[in-house]
Amino acid sequence: MLSYQEALTWLLERARPLNTHQNLSLLQAAGRVLAQPVTAAIDVPPHDNSAMDGYAVRCAESGGPLPVSQRIPAGSAPQALTAGSVARIFTGAPIPDGADAVIMQEQAVVGEDGQVAFSAAPQAGQNIRRRGEDIAAGQTILAPGRRLTPADLGLAASIGLARLPVRPQLRVAVFFTGDELVEPGQPLAAGQIYNSNRFWLIPALHKLGCEVIDLGHVGDALEPTRQLLRDAAAVADVIVTCGGVSVGEEDHVKAAVEAEGELTLWRLAIKPGKPLAFGKVGDADFIGLPGNPVSGYVTLQTLLRPFLLQRMGLIERAPFAPRFPAAFVWDRPDSKRSEFLRVRKVVGASGWELQLYPQQGSGVLMSCAWAGGLAWVQPGQRIQPGDELPYMELA
Amino acid sequence: MLSYQEALTWLLERARPLNTHQNLSLLQAAGRVLAQPVTAAIDVPPHDNSAMDGYAVRCAESGGPLPVSQRIPAGSAPQALTAGSVARIFTGAPIPDGADAVIMQEQAVVGEDGQVAFSAAPQAGQNIRRRGEDIAAGQTILAPGRRLTPADLGLAASIGLARLPVRPQLRVAVFFTGDELVEPGQPLAAGQIYNSNRFWLIPALHKLGCEVIDLGHVGDALEPTRQLLRDAAAVADVIVTCGGVSVGEEDHVKAAVEAEGELTLWRLAIKPGKPLAFGKVGDADFIGLPGNPVSGYVTLQTLLRPFLLQRMGLIERAPFAPRFPAAFVWDRPDSKRSEFLRVRKVVGASGWELQLYPQQGSGVLMSCAWAGGLAWVQPGQRIQPGDELPYMELA
């Protein structure tokens, strides 16, 4: 059996990041993966400017009343400041050459002759926002491999960029097999089960940012399954299915993938989970998740998700991050397998802590719907309240 | 000036949750807000069943070799267990009446006469998954007011539900005003600025799950602005715009909202932030965010987000949650205003800690693009490394 860490490493070694890109308008680029660094072509602010409404002055001369030699609103192009004068200036307006500070208008008194006196002595640089203070021309403002956030798009817009280079969406084809599967809403006959995997897999892939190609359901027959795989490989980067690929299991999905490409079957030392299949059909990767819904869902979160995120070109693959203390006892560890307990991160008396869903069986998705994340428990590990566990938010 | 907490309370008192619902198919319902409790119509599992491949037995009789009186595959309807016999049974198959345990096949020896002896004595109930163990008929499996996750949808499918009652999407109309605004990609003349607010506001509203109605840009003129407000109120639940509504500011947005409905202007004791407008136009709420991009973005996260989430019918409104330790010094507190520092939650030597973006000015969105969240600092509060701060993830 392969450990979780071994399986993850093995998968990530095979997750080739997409290397093409497309230039999308900012609103289309929301949530997509940035393909190239974004550098600023301009300084922000573009010139030294006033942080206040007030008066631009030469500090050395600001002692006595001085005439106002010009008025500088925002968006104007000022003259150099005449010696022995001040300039009326407004927030955002360019500082005139020769001035070295701005005195806020609340500290100014305008005499009847129009000359201005100040109640406080300025310090050089006061109330001046420097050219390039926020962004310097040439500076990289967004690094490739990040998922573009609303703030990223606003930032790009603020320096005048209308389009950004992003990775194409990863195309993931899914299909479901088995004569026993019934779509929800239909009555169940003996021996039939509802196809629940379709209804968590597709939304989870959408949430990760994939384009999902739903190829539907195929019965238990080899030739139609082979045809579906060929169809999938023609349009998708990755093919994902659930079930039918356990080690030793005689199954047409396994046979079909082997006939159309290549397949490696793993028994993983994880719980819930265990069977995982990885293969290739044409240029597409094939991933077979366990058929049990809870096992499939947890394997999606712990192994398929990092694989897909790396395949999408993301730098952050977000599996387990540091530890939060358990608020529960766990005294029935599996001696050989890591366990991914379904937990919720809640606010306890001394900060965040992890609560356990009481039934950790893999019968139904109740534990996954209840949980906010997974806590990673090592083989044989017993847990007391306060013990810290690696934790992963569910995607 | 209103404190952050006062403003939040005031807004939430006015955030009327949507109270209609629509029945959507499971895949359409992904990410939507559940409108009514979902209860199970069936027990899961629907009958006591075997957790193993093995033999169904009466514990009191399992001492000696016994004949196999029936074979029970998954999906079959068994006879009651004949006294003095065992039943061959497979994982998931119903337990026959009379049997009270399952012995796994690895502990069975089949003799040449077909009779079966066991190497271990069974305990009553062993290897039996009880009817309703995972879900009992009548049990609420999903509570209203939650955002439907992939696991929720899989869970609903597993009990045969094809549709779920969800709140309609909240319709949010946005528009942008000002003669000085230029769309990115165009050259800037003196005094003009890029309309960056459009490019963070729309994606942020999409991420929250709103339907966004983008009414575009209107110049500085009262009558067209009034017309736009009437158009917006006819199609939207909430109207959001940025800028032009500061207290004391002479602006056509303010005048237009006052002419078409009612408006309350606030000065908030928050930084960045400060001006906020709340009003009504017809049945629609009007929210005016500050025009400065950083102020507007932070006000969206801290005030507009909880307002919209409650309006959508969500129970969790996700503003500030407990504390993470600072990994920085903050010795320039504002004496009167709360500050929302742009920070990143990173893994330090002793767990999560908050890193500070060095330039906390509100000039550009660099700090927001860099940050993962906001740390809430009280008026006058100085911070040393290790001090714990309330933290909020950016949406």
mmCIF file of C-alpha atoms in Angstrom, chain B residues 13-357:
data_model
loop_
_atom_site.group_PDB
_atom_site.id
_atom_site.type_symbol
_atom_site.label_atom_id
_atom_site.label_comp_id
_atom_site.label_asym_id
_atom_site.label_seq_id
_atom_site.Cartn_x
_atom_site.Cartn_y
_atom_site.Cartn_z
ATOM 1 C CA GLU B 13 -31.282 45.477 11.047
ATOM 2 C CA ARG B 14 -32.235 46.659 7.561
ATOM 3 C CA ALA B 15 -31.124 43.575 5.602
ATOM 4 C CA ARG B 16 -34.431 41.801 4.933
ATOM 5 C CA PRO B 17 -33.691 38.193 3.890
ATOM 6 C CA LEU B 18 -35.243 37.101 0.610
ATOM 7 C CA ASN B 19 -38.322 35.065 1.468
ATOM 8 C CA THR B 20 -39.338 33.459 -1.826
ATOM 9 C CA HIS B 21 -37.863 30.268 -3.155
ATOM 10 C CA GLN B 22 -37.472 28.247 -6.319
ATOM 11 C CA ASN B 23 -37.048 24.502 -6.751
ATOM 12 C CA LEU B 24 -33.893 23.878 -8.711
ATOM 13 C CA SER B 25 -32.283 20.697 -9.944
ATOM 14 C CA LEU B 26 -29.284 19.681 -7.850
ATOM 15 C CA LEU B 27 -26.619 20.875 -10.265
ATOM 16 C CA GLN B 28 -28.355 24.246 -10.681
ATOM 17 C CA ALA B 29 -28.624 24.558 -6.903
ATOM 18 C CA ALA B 30 -24.842 24.438 -6.350
ATOM 19 C CA GLY B 31 -23.724 27.414 -4.260
ATOM 20 C CA ARG B 32 -27.284 28.639 -3.716
ATOM 21 C CA VAL B 33 -28.887 29.256 -0.307
ATOM 22 C CA LEU B 34 -31.149 26.493 0.960
ATOM 23 C CA ALA B 35 -34.626 27.904 1.650
ATOM 24 C CA GLN B 36 -36.268 25.094 3.628
ATOM 25 C CA PRO B 37 -35.085 22.187 5.761
ATOM 26 C CA VAL B 38 -34.346 19.002 3.851
ATOM 27 C CA THR B 39 -35.645 15.934 5.639
ATOM 28 C CA ALA B 40 -35.022 12.337 4.710
ATOM 29 C CA ALA B 41 -38.037 10.354 3.510
ATOM 30 C CA ILE B 42 -36.178 7.064 3.921
ATOM 31 C CA ASP B 43 -33.880 5.312 6.339
ATOM 32 C CA VAL B 44 -30.271 4.966 5.210
ATOM 33 C CA PRO B 45 -29.402 2.169 5.087
ATOM 34 C CA PRO B 46 -32.990 1.093 4.309
ATOM 35 C CA HIS B 47 -32.580 -2.187 6.227
ATOM 36 C CA ASP B 48 -30.108 -3.838 8.582
ATOM 37 C CA ASN B 49 -27.338 -5.030 6.305
ATOM 38 C CA SER B 50 -23.999 -6.726 6.336
ATOM 39 C CA ALA B 51 -20.819 -4.708 6.646
ATOM 40 C CA MET B 52 -18.773 -7.689 5.374
ATOM 41 C CA ASP B 53 -18.719 -10.634 3.023
ATOM 42 C CA GLY B 54 -19.350 -13.578 5.354
ATOM 43 C CA TYR B 55 -22.094 -15.515 7.114
ATOM 44 C CA ALA B 56 -25.239 -14.319 8.864
ATOM 45 C CA VAL B 57 -25.706 -16.351 12.066
ATOM 46 C CA ARG B 58 -27.657 -16.664 15.274
ATOM 47 C CA CYS B 59 -25.003 -16.057 17.924
ATOM 48 C CA ALA B 60 -26.485 -18.679 20.268
ATOM 49 C CA GLU B 61 -26.054 -21.374 17.620
ATOM 50 C CA SER B 62 -22.755 -20.550 16.034
ATOM 51 C CA GLY B 63 -20.585 -22.973 17.950
ATOM 52 C CA GLY B 64 -20.488 -25.964 15.635
ATOM 53 C CA PRO B 65 -20.532 -26.644 11.898
ATOM 54 C CA LEU B 66 -23.860 -25.572 10.388
ATOM 55 C CA PRO B 67 -25.430 -25.904 6.958
ATOM 56 C CA VAL B 68 -25.851 -22.899 4.649
ATOM 57 C CA SER B 69 -29.604 -22.464 4.170
ATOM 58 C CA GLN B 70 -29.578 -19.538 1.754
ATOM 59 C CA ARG B 71 -27.364 -17.160 -0.212
ATOM 60 C CA ILE B 72 -28.057 -13.406 0.113
ATOM 61 C CA PRO B 73 -26.380 -11.131 -2.430
ATOM 62 C CA ALA B 74 -26.715 -7.333 -2.204
ATOM 63 C CA GLY B 75 -30.058 -6.152 -3.560
ATOM 64 C CA SER B 76 -31.934 -9.395 -2.748
ATOM 65 C CA ALA B 77 -34.858 -10.043 -0.359
ATOM 66 C CA PRO B 78 -33.856 -12.805 2.087
ATOM 67 C CA GLN B 79 -36.023 -15.424 3.831
ATOM 68 C CA ALA B 80 -35.962 -15.622 7.622
ATOM 69 C CA LEU B 81 -32.916 -17.570 8.794
ATOM 70 C CA THR B 82 -33.867 -21.237 9.331
ATOM 71 C CA ALA B 83 -33.025 -22.423 12.842
ATOM 72 C CA GLY B 84 -29.831 -24.438 12.960
ATOM 73 C CA SER B 85 -28.368 -22.912 9.805
ATOM 74 C CA VAL B 86 -26.336 -19.942 8.603
ATOM 75 C CA ALA B 87 -26.755 -17.771 5.508
ATOM 76 C CA ARG B 88 -24.011 -16.844 3.069
ATOM 77 C CA ILE B 89 -24.175 -13.037 2.896
ATOM 78 C CA PHE B 90 -22.377 -10.247 1.031
ATOM 79 C CA THR B 91 -21.525 -6.642 1.836
ATOM 80 C CA GLY B 92 -24.618 -4.465 1.774
ATOM 81 C CA ALA B 93 -27.063 -7.373 1.648
ATOM 82 C CA PRO B 94 -30.071 -7.339 4.035
ATOM 83 C CA ILE B 95 -29.731 -9.299 7.279
ATOM 84 C CA PRO B 96 -32.329 -12.091 7.334
ATOM 85 C CA ASP B 97 -34.864 -12.116 10.193
ATOM 86 C CA GLY B 98 -33.562 -14.249 13.027
ATOM 87 C CA ALA B 99 -29.875 -13.564 12.399
ATOM 88 C CA ASP B 100 -28.125 -11.315 14.916
ATOM 89 C CA ALA B 101 -24.533 -11.170 13.707
ATOM 90 C CA VAL B 102 -22.303 -11.566 10.665
ATOM 91 C CA ILE B 103 -19.039 -13.490 10.848
ATOM 92 C CA MET B 104 -16.489 -12.380 8.247
ATOM 93 C CA GLN B 105 -15.557 -15.025 5.682
ATOM 94 C CA GLU B 106 -11.896 -15.013 6.801
ATOM 95 C CA GLN B 107 -13.089 -16.588 10.101
ATOM 96 C CA ALA B 108 -15.085 -19.353 8.367
ATOM 97 C CA VAL B 109 -14.040 -22.820 7.287
ATOM 98 C CA VAL B 110 -16.276 -24.659 4.837
ATOM 99 C CA GLY B 111 -16.170 -28.419 5.278
ATOM 100 C CA GLU B 112 -16.376 -31.023 2.495
ATOM 101 C CA ASP B 113 -20.028 -31.527 3.392
ATOM 102 C CA GLY B 114 -20.696 -27.817 2.780
ATOM 103 C CA GLN B 115 -21.195 -27.083 6.463
ATOM 104 C CA VAL B 116 -19.452 -24.048 7.911
ATOM 105 C CA ALA B 117 -17.466 -23.777 11.142
ATOM 106 C CA PHE B 118 -16.119 -20.546 12.603
ATOM 107 C CA SER B 119 -12.782 -19.776 14.224
ATOM 108 C CA ALA B 120 -14.193 -16.990 16.409
ATOM 109 C CA ALA B 121 -17.356 -16.612 18.493
ATOM 110 C CA PRO B 122 -19.547 -13.722 17.288
ATOM 111 C CA GLN B 123 -20.925 -10.927 19.423
ATOM 112 C CA ALA B 124 -24.558 -9.917 18.932
ATOM 113 C CA GLY B 125 -24.791 -7.129 16.345
ATOM 114 C CA GLN B 126 -21.315 -7.701 15.005
ATOM 115 C CA ASN B 127 -20.737 -6.554 11.391
ATOM 116 C CA ILE B 128 -24.313 -5.387 11.071
ATOM 117 C CA ARG B 129 -25.014 -1.887 9.812
ATOM 118 C CA ARG B 130 -28.363 -0.915 11.318
ATOM 119 C CA ARG B 131 -31.306 0.418 9.383
ATOM 120 C CA GLY B 132 -31.323 4.223 9.715
ATOM 121 C CA GLU B 133 -27.823 4.198 11.209
ATOM 122 C CA ASP B 134 -26.591 6.878 8.799
ATOM 123 C CA ILE B 135 -29.861 8.745 8.266
ATOM 124 C CA ALA B 136 -33.218 8.125 9.980
ATOM 125 C CA ALA B 137 -36.435 8.787 8.074
ATOM 126 C CA GLY B 138 -37.806 12.176 9.147
ATOM 127 C CA GLN B 139 -34.393 13.468 10.179
ATOM 128 C CA THR B 140 -33.372 16.937 8.971
ATOM 129 C CA ILE B 141 -30.231 16.416 6.963
ATOM 130 C CA LEU B 142 -29.712 19.985 5.742
ATOM 131 C CA ALA B 143 -30.839 23.112 7.582
ATOM 132 C CA PRO B 144 -32.099 26.196 5.759
ATOM 133 C CA GLY B 145 -29.858 29.231 5.412
ATOM 134 C CA ARG B 146 -26.776 27.290 4.365
ATOM 135 C CA ARG B 147 -24.956 27.670 1.072
ATOM 136 C CA LEU B 148 -25.214 24.334 -0.707
ATOM 137 C CA THR B 149 -21.858 22.595 -1.017
ATOM 138 C CA PRO B 150 -20.896 19.739 -3.338
ATOM 139 C CA ALA B 151 -21.236 17.298 -0.401
ATOM 140 C CA ASP B 152 -24.747 18.625 0.356
ATOM 141 C CA LEU B 153 -25.813 17.939 -3.208
ATOM 142 C CA GLY B 154 -24.325 14.443 -3.181
ATOM 143 C CA LEU B 155 -26.096 13.778 0.115
ATOM 144 C CA ALA B 156 -29.453 14.925 -1.306
ATOM 145 C CA ALA B 157 -28.912 12.750 -4.386
ATOM 146 C CA SER B 158 -28.103 9.734 -2.222
ATOM 147 C CA ILE B 159 -31.597 9.843 -0.721
ATOM 148 C CA GLY B 160 -33.185 10.291 -4.123
ATOM 149 C CA LEU B 161 -33.894 14.031 -4.142
ATOM 150 C CA ALA B 162 -33.622 15.566 -7.595
ATOM 151 C CA ARG B 163 -34.478 19.180 -6.713
ATOM 152 C CA LEU B 164 -33.970 21.457 -3.732
ATOM 153 C CA PRO B 165 -35.783 24.617 -2.592
ATOM 154 C CA VAL B 166 -33.360 27.532 -2.762
ATOM 155 C CA ARG B 167 -33.529 31.310 -2.469
ATOM 156 C CA PRO B 168 -33.476 33.211 -5.736
ATOM 157 C CA GLN B 169 -30.173 34.898 -6.498
ATOM 158 C CA LEU B 170 -29.932 38.361 -5.009
ATOM 159 C CA ARG B 171 -30.017 40.850 -7.899
ATOM 160 C CA VAL B 172 -27.473 43.622 -7.425
ATOM 161 C CA ALA B 173 -27.353 46.521 -9.881
ATOM 162 C CA VAL B 174 -24.121 48.490 -10.121
ATOM 163 C CA PHE B 175 -23.248 51.664 -11.967
ATOM 164 C CA PHE B 176 -20.372 54.109 -12.005
ATOM 165 C CA THR B 177 -20.436 57.880 -12.227
ATOM 166 C CA GLY B 178 -18.083 60.695 -12.982
ATOM 167 C CA ASP B 179 -16.809 62.506 -16.060
ATOM 168 C CA GLU B 180 -13.222 61.788 -15.012
ATOM 169 C CA LEU B 181 -13.491 57.983 -15.279
ATOM 170 C CA VAL B 182 -11.796 56.215 -18.195
ATOM 171 C CA GLU B 183 -12.073 52.498 -18.939
ATOM 172 C CA PRO B 184 -8.755 50.590 -18.776
ATOM 173 C CA GLY B 185 -7.108 50.170 -22.163
ATOM 174 C CA GLN B 186 -7.833 53.801 -23.113
ATOM 175 C CA PRO B 187 -5.231 56.573 -22.783
ATOM 176 C CA LEU B 188 -5.545 58.905 -19.804
ATOM 177 C CA ALA B 189 -5.817 62.663 -20.240
ATOM 178 C CA ALA B 190 -4.807 65.070 -17.451
ATOM 179 C CA GLY B 191 -7.199 64.846 -14.512
ATOM 180 C CA GLN B 192 -8.660 61.524 -15.613
ATOM 181 C CA ILE B 193 -8.416 58.243 -13.698
ATOM 182 C CA TYR B 194 -9.117 54.653 -14.616
ATOM 183 C CA ASN B 195 -12.396 53.177 -13.463
ATOM 184 C CA SER B 196 -10.886 50.471 -11.290
ATOM 185 C CA ASN B 197 -13.888 50.112 -8.973
ATOM 186 C CA ARG B 198 -15.923 48.362 -11.649
ATOM 187 C CA PHE B 199 -13.315 45.596 -11.898
ATOM 188 C CA TRP B 200 -13.180 44.564 -8.261
ATOM 189 C CA LEU B 201 -16.836 45.257 -7.429
ATOM 190 C CA ILE B 202 -18.435 43.058 -10.091
ATOM 191 C CA PRO B 203 -16.203 39.985 -9.511
ATOM 192 C CA ALA B 204 -16.596 40.348 -5.734
ATOM 193 C CA LEU B 205 -20.392 40.377 -6.057
ATOM 194 C CA HIS B 206 -20.232 37.319 -8.311
ATOM 195 C CA LYS B 207 -18.080 35.518 -5.751
ATOM 196 C CA LEU B 208 -20.658 36.236 -3.050
ATOM 197 C CA GLY B 209 -23.245 34.540 -5.262
ATOM 198 C CA CYS B 210 -25.149 37.608 -6.475
ATOM 199 C CA GLU B 211 -26.585 38.138 -9.927
ATOM 200 C CA VAL B 212 -24.902 41.341 -11.115
ATOM 201 C CA ILE B 213 -26.716 43.808 -13.349
ATOM 202 C CA ASP B 214 -24.049 46.124 -14.757
ATOM 203 C CA LEU B 215 -25.716 49.380 -15.757
ATOM 204 C CA GLY B 216 -22.463 50.894 -16.961
ATOM 205 C CA HIS B 217 -21.232 54.434 -16.592
ATOM 206 C CA VAL B 218 -23.095 57.711 -16.376
ATOM 207 C CA GLY B 219 -21.590 61.188 -16.656
ATOM 208 C CA ASP B 220 -21.957 63.944 -14.099
ATOM 209 C CA ALA B 221 -25.566 64.892 -14.734
ATOM 210 C CA LEU B 222 -28.579 64.679 -12.467
ATOM 211 C CA GLU B 223 -31.354 63.585 -14.814
ATOM 212 C CA PRO B 224 -29.530 60.608 -16.399
ATOM 213 C CA THR B 225 -28.492 59.497 -12.912
ATOM 214 C CA ARG B 226 -32.106 59.636 -11.688
ATOM 215 C CA GLN B 227 -33.200 57.616 -14.736
ATOM 216 C CA LEU B 228 -30.494 55.015 -14.024
ATOM 217 C CA LEU B 229 -31.663 54.711 -10.410
ATOM 218 C CA ARG B 230 -35.247 54.129 -11.540
ATOM 219 C CA ASP B 231 -34.059 51.510 -14.049
ATOM 220 C CA ALA B 232 -31.980 49.833 -11.353
ATOM 221 C CA ALA B 233 -34.786 49.796 -8.786
ATOM 222 C CA ALA B 234 -37.081 48.121 -11.324
ATOM 223 C CA VAL B 235 -34.795 45.103 -11.775
ATOM 224 C CA ALA B 236 -32.645 44.826 -8.662
ATOM 225 C CA ASP B 237 -32.941 44.030 -4.956
ATOM 226 C CA VAL B 238 -29.903 46.157 -4.112
ATOM 227 C CA ILE B 239 -28.182 49.027 -5.933
ATOM 228 C CA VAL B 240 -24.472 49.529 -5.246
ATOM 229 C CA THR B 241 -22.259 52.305 -6.450
ATOM 230 C CA CYS B 242 -18.875 53.760 -5.482
ATOM 231 C CA GLY B 243 -18.102 57.350 -4.630
ATOM 232 C CA GLY B 244 -19.911 60.624 -4.851
ATOM 233 C CA VAL B 245 -21.828 60.278 -1.629
ATOM 234 C CA SER B 246 -19.534 61.673 1.046
ATOM 235 C CA VAL B 247 -21.118 63.659 3.833
ATOM 236 C CA GLY B 248 -21.194 67.289 2.738
ATOM 237 C CA GLU B 249 -20.101 66.473 -0.786
ATOM 238 C CA GLU B 250 -22.183 68.133 -3.493
ATOM 239 C CA ASP B 251 -22.863 65.317 -5.834
ATOM 240 C CA HIS B 252 -25.515 64.299 -8.290
ATOM 241 C CA VAL B 253 -25.621 60.685 -7.011
ATOM 242 C CA LYS B 254 -26.581 61.932 -3.580
ATOM 243 C CA ALA B 255 -29.057 64.399 -5.090
ATOM 244 C CA ALA B 256 -30.480 61.742 -7.411
ATOM 245 C CA VAL B 257 -31.020 59.177 -4.626
ATOM 246 C CA GLU B 258 -32.631 61.828 -2.431
ATOM 247 C CA ALA B 259 -34.917 62.829 -5.305
ATOM 248 C CA GLU B 260 -35.913 59.235 -6.122
ATOM 249 C CA GLY B 261 -36.096 57.862 -2.592
ATOM 250 C CA GLU B 262 -34.298 58.421 0.682
ATOM 251 C CA LEU B 263 -30.678 58.495 1.752
ATOM 252 C CA THR B 264 -28.759 58.353 5.031
ATOM 253 C CA LEU B 265 -25.130 59.404 4.953
ATOM 254 C CA TRP B 266 -22.686 58.145 7.545
ATOM 255 C CA ARG B 267 -19.222 59.063 8.586
ATOM 256 C CA LEU B 268 -17.792 55.842 9.938
ATOM 257 C CA ALA B 269 -14.959 55.650 12.434
ATOM 258 C CA ILE B 270 -13.053 53.187 10.244
ATOM 259 C CA LYS B 271 -9.868 53.391 8.228
ATOM 260 C CA PRO B 272 -9.723 52.942 5.313
ATOM 261 C CA GLY B 273 -13.359 53.780 4.718
ATOM 262 C CA LYS B 274 -15.314 56.567 6.365
ATOM 263 C CA PRO B 275 -18.149 57.654 4.042
ATOM 264 C CA LEU B 276 -21.024 55.229 3.594
ATOM 265 C CA ALA B 277 -24.497 55.878 2.214
ATOM 266 C CA PHE B 278 -27.561 53.744 2.766
ATOM 267 C CA GLY B 279 -30.917 54.463 1.184
ATOM 268 C CA LYS B 280 -33.929 53.166 -0.651
ATOM 269 C CA VAL B 281 -35.084 53.694 -4.220
ATOM 270 C CA GLY B 282 -38.498 52.110 -4.632
ATOM 271 C CA ASP B 283 -38.187 48.643 -3.109
ATOM 272 C CA ALA B 284 -34.459 48.437 -3.711
ATOM 273 C CA ASP B 285 -31.806 49.145 -1.111
ATOM 274 C CA PHE B 286 -29.146 51.635 -2.118
ATOM 275 C CA ILE B 287 -25.598 51.349 -0.806
ATOM 276 C CA GLY B 288 -22.966 53.905 -1.710
ATOM 277 C CA LEU B 289 -19.413 52.749 -1.025
ATOM 278 C CA PRO B 290 -16.513 55.197 -0.726
ATOM 279 C CA GLY B 291 -15.029 56.160 -4.092
ATOM 280 C CA ASN B 292 -11.398 55.501 -3.173
ATOM 281 C CA PRO B 293 -10.724 51.926 -4.377
ATOM 282 C CA VAL B 294 -9.060 50.691 -1.191
ATOM 283 C CA SER B 295 -11.727 52.289 1.018
ATOM 284 C CA GLY B 296 -14.468 50.920 -1.202
ATOM 285 C CA TYR B 297 -12.971 47.433 -1.276
ATOM 286 C CA VAL B 298 -12.492 47.266 2.491
ATOM 287 C CA THR B 299 -16.008 48.614 3.086
ATOM 288 C CA LEU B 300 -17.384 45.946 0.758
ATOM 289 C CA GLN B 301 -15.610 43.261 2.787
ATOM 290 C CA THR B 302 -16.499 44.561 6.232
ATOM 291 C CA LEU B 303 -19.997 46.012 5.783
ATOM 292 C CA LEU B 304 -21.528 45.319 2.375
ATOM 293 C CA ARG B 305 -20.651 41.620 2.468
ATOM 294 C CA PRO B 306 -22.491 40.811 5.724
ATOM 295 C CA PHE B 307 -25.425 42.948 4.555
ATOM 296 C CA LEU B 308 -25.678 41.079 1.246
ATOM 297 C CA LEU B 309 -25.197 37.636 2.821
ATOM 298 C CA GLN B 310 -28.028 38.262 5.261
ATOM 299 C CA ARG B 311 -30.132 39.656 2.407
ATOM 300 C CA MET B 312 -29.469 36.392 0.477
ATOM 301 C CA GLY B 313 -30.881 34.430 3.396
ATOM 302 C CA LEU B 314 -27.592 33.013 4.638
ATOM 303 C CA ILE B 315 -27.170 32.309 8.330
ATOM 304 C CA GLU B 316 -23.415 32.754 8.315
ATOM 305 C CA ARG B 317 -22.399 36.284 7.528
ATOM 306 C CA ALA B 318 -18.724 35.748 8.152
ATOM 307 C CA PRO B 319 -17.335 39.009 9.395
ATOM 308 C CA PHE B 320 -14.540 38.942 11.955
ATOM 309 C CA ALA B 321 -13.738 35.666 13.618
ATOM 310 C CA PRO B 322 -11.262 34.913 16.353
ATOM 311 C CA ARG B 323 -7.821 35.939 16.711
ATOM 312 C CA PHE B 324 -4.487 35.123 15.202
ATOM 313 C CA PRO B 325 -1.221 36.508 16.572
ATOM 314 C CA ALA B 326 0.404 39.427 14.790
ATOM 315 C CA ALA B 327 3.915 38.948 13.395
ATOM 316 C CA PHE B 328 4.432 42.710 13.178
ATOM 317 C CA VAL B 329 4.651 45.964 15.089
ATOM 318 C CA TRP B 330 1.961 48.621 14.645
ATOM 319 C CA ASP B 331 2.843 51.810 16.492
ATOM 320 C CA ARG B 332 0.951 54.474 14.562
ATOM 321 C CA PRO B 333 -2.632 53.847 15.619
ATOM 322 C CA ASP B 334 -5.428 56.190 14.659
ATOM 323 C CA SER B 335 -6.768 57.653 17.884
ATOM 324 C CA LYS B 336 -10.426 57.747 16.815
ATOM 325 C CA ARG B 337 -10.968 55.138 14.126
ATOM 326 C CA SER B 338 -10.809 51.360 13.904
ATOM 327 C CA GLU B 339 -8.315 50.246 11.290
ATOM 328 C CA PHE B 340 -8.606 47.283 8.965
ATOM 329 C CA LEU B 341 -5.027 46.324 8.243
ATOM 330 C CA ARG B 342 -4.362 44.313 5.119
ATOM 331 C CA VAL B 343 -2.604 41.154 6.340
ATOM 332 C CA ARG B 344 -1.718 37.678 5.213
ATOM 333 C CA LYS B 345 -2.181 34.565 7.357
ATOM 334 C CA VAL B 346 1.025 32.563 7.100
ATOM 335 C CA VAL B 347 2.641 29.649 8.867
ATOM 336 C CA GLY B 348 5.143 30.837 11.443
ATOM 337 C CA ALA B 349 7.292 28.924 13.924
ATOM 338 C CA SER B 350 4.366 28.313 16.298
ATOM 339 C CA GLY B 351 1.456 28.096 13.889
ATOM 340 C CA TRP B 352 -0.606 30.633 12.041
ATOM 341 C CA GLU B 353 0.365 34.272 12.304
ATOM 342 C CA LEU B 354 -0.520 37.512 10.559
ATOM 343 C CA GLN B 355 1.948 39.355 8.322
ATOM 344 C CA LEU B 356 1.404 43.021 7.554
ATOM 345 C CA TYR B 357 1.574 44.597 4.106
#
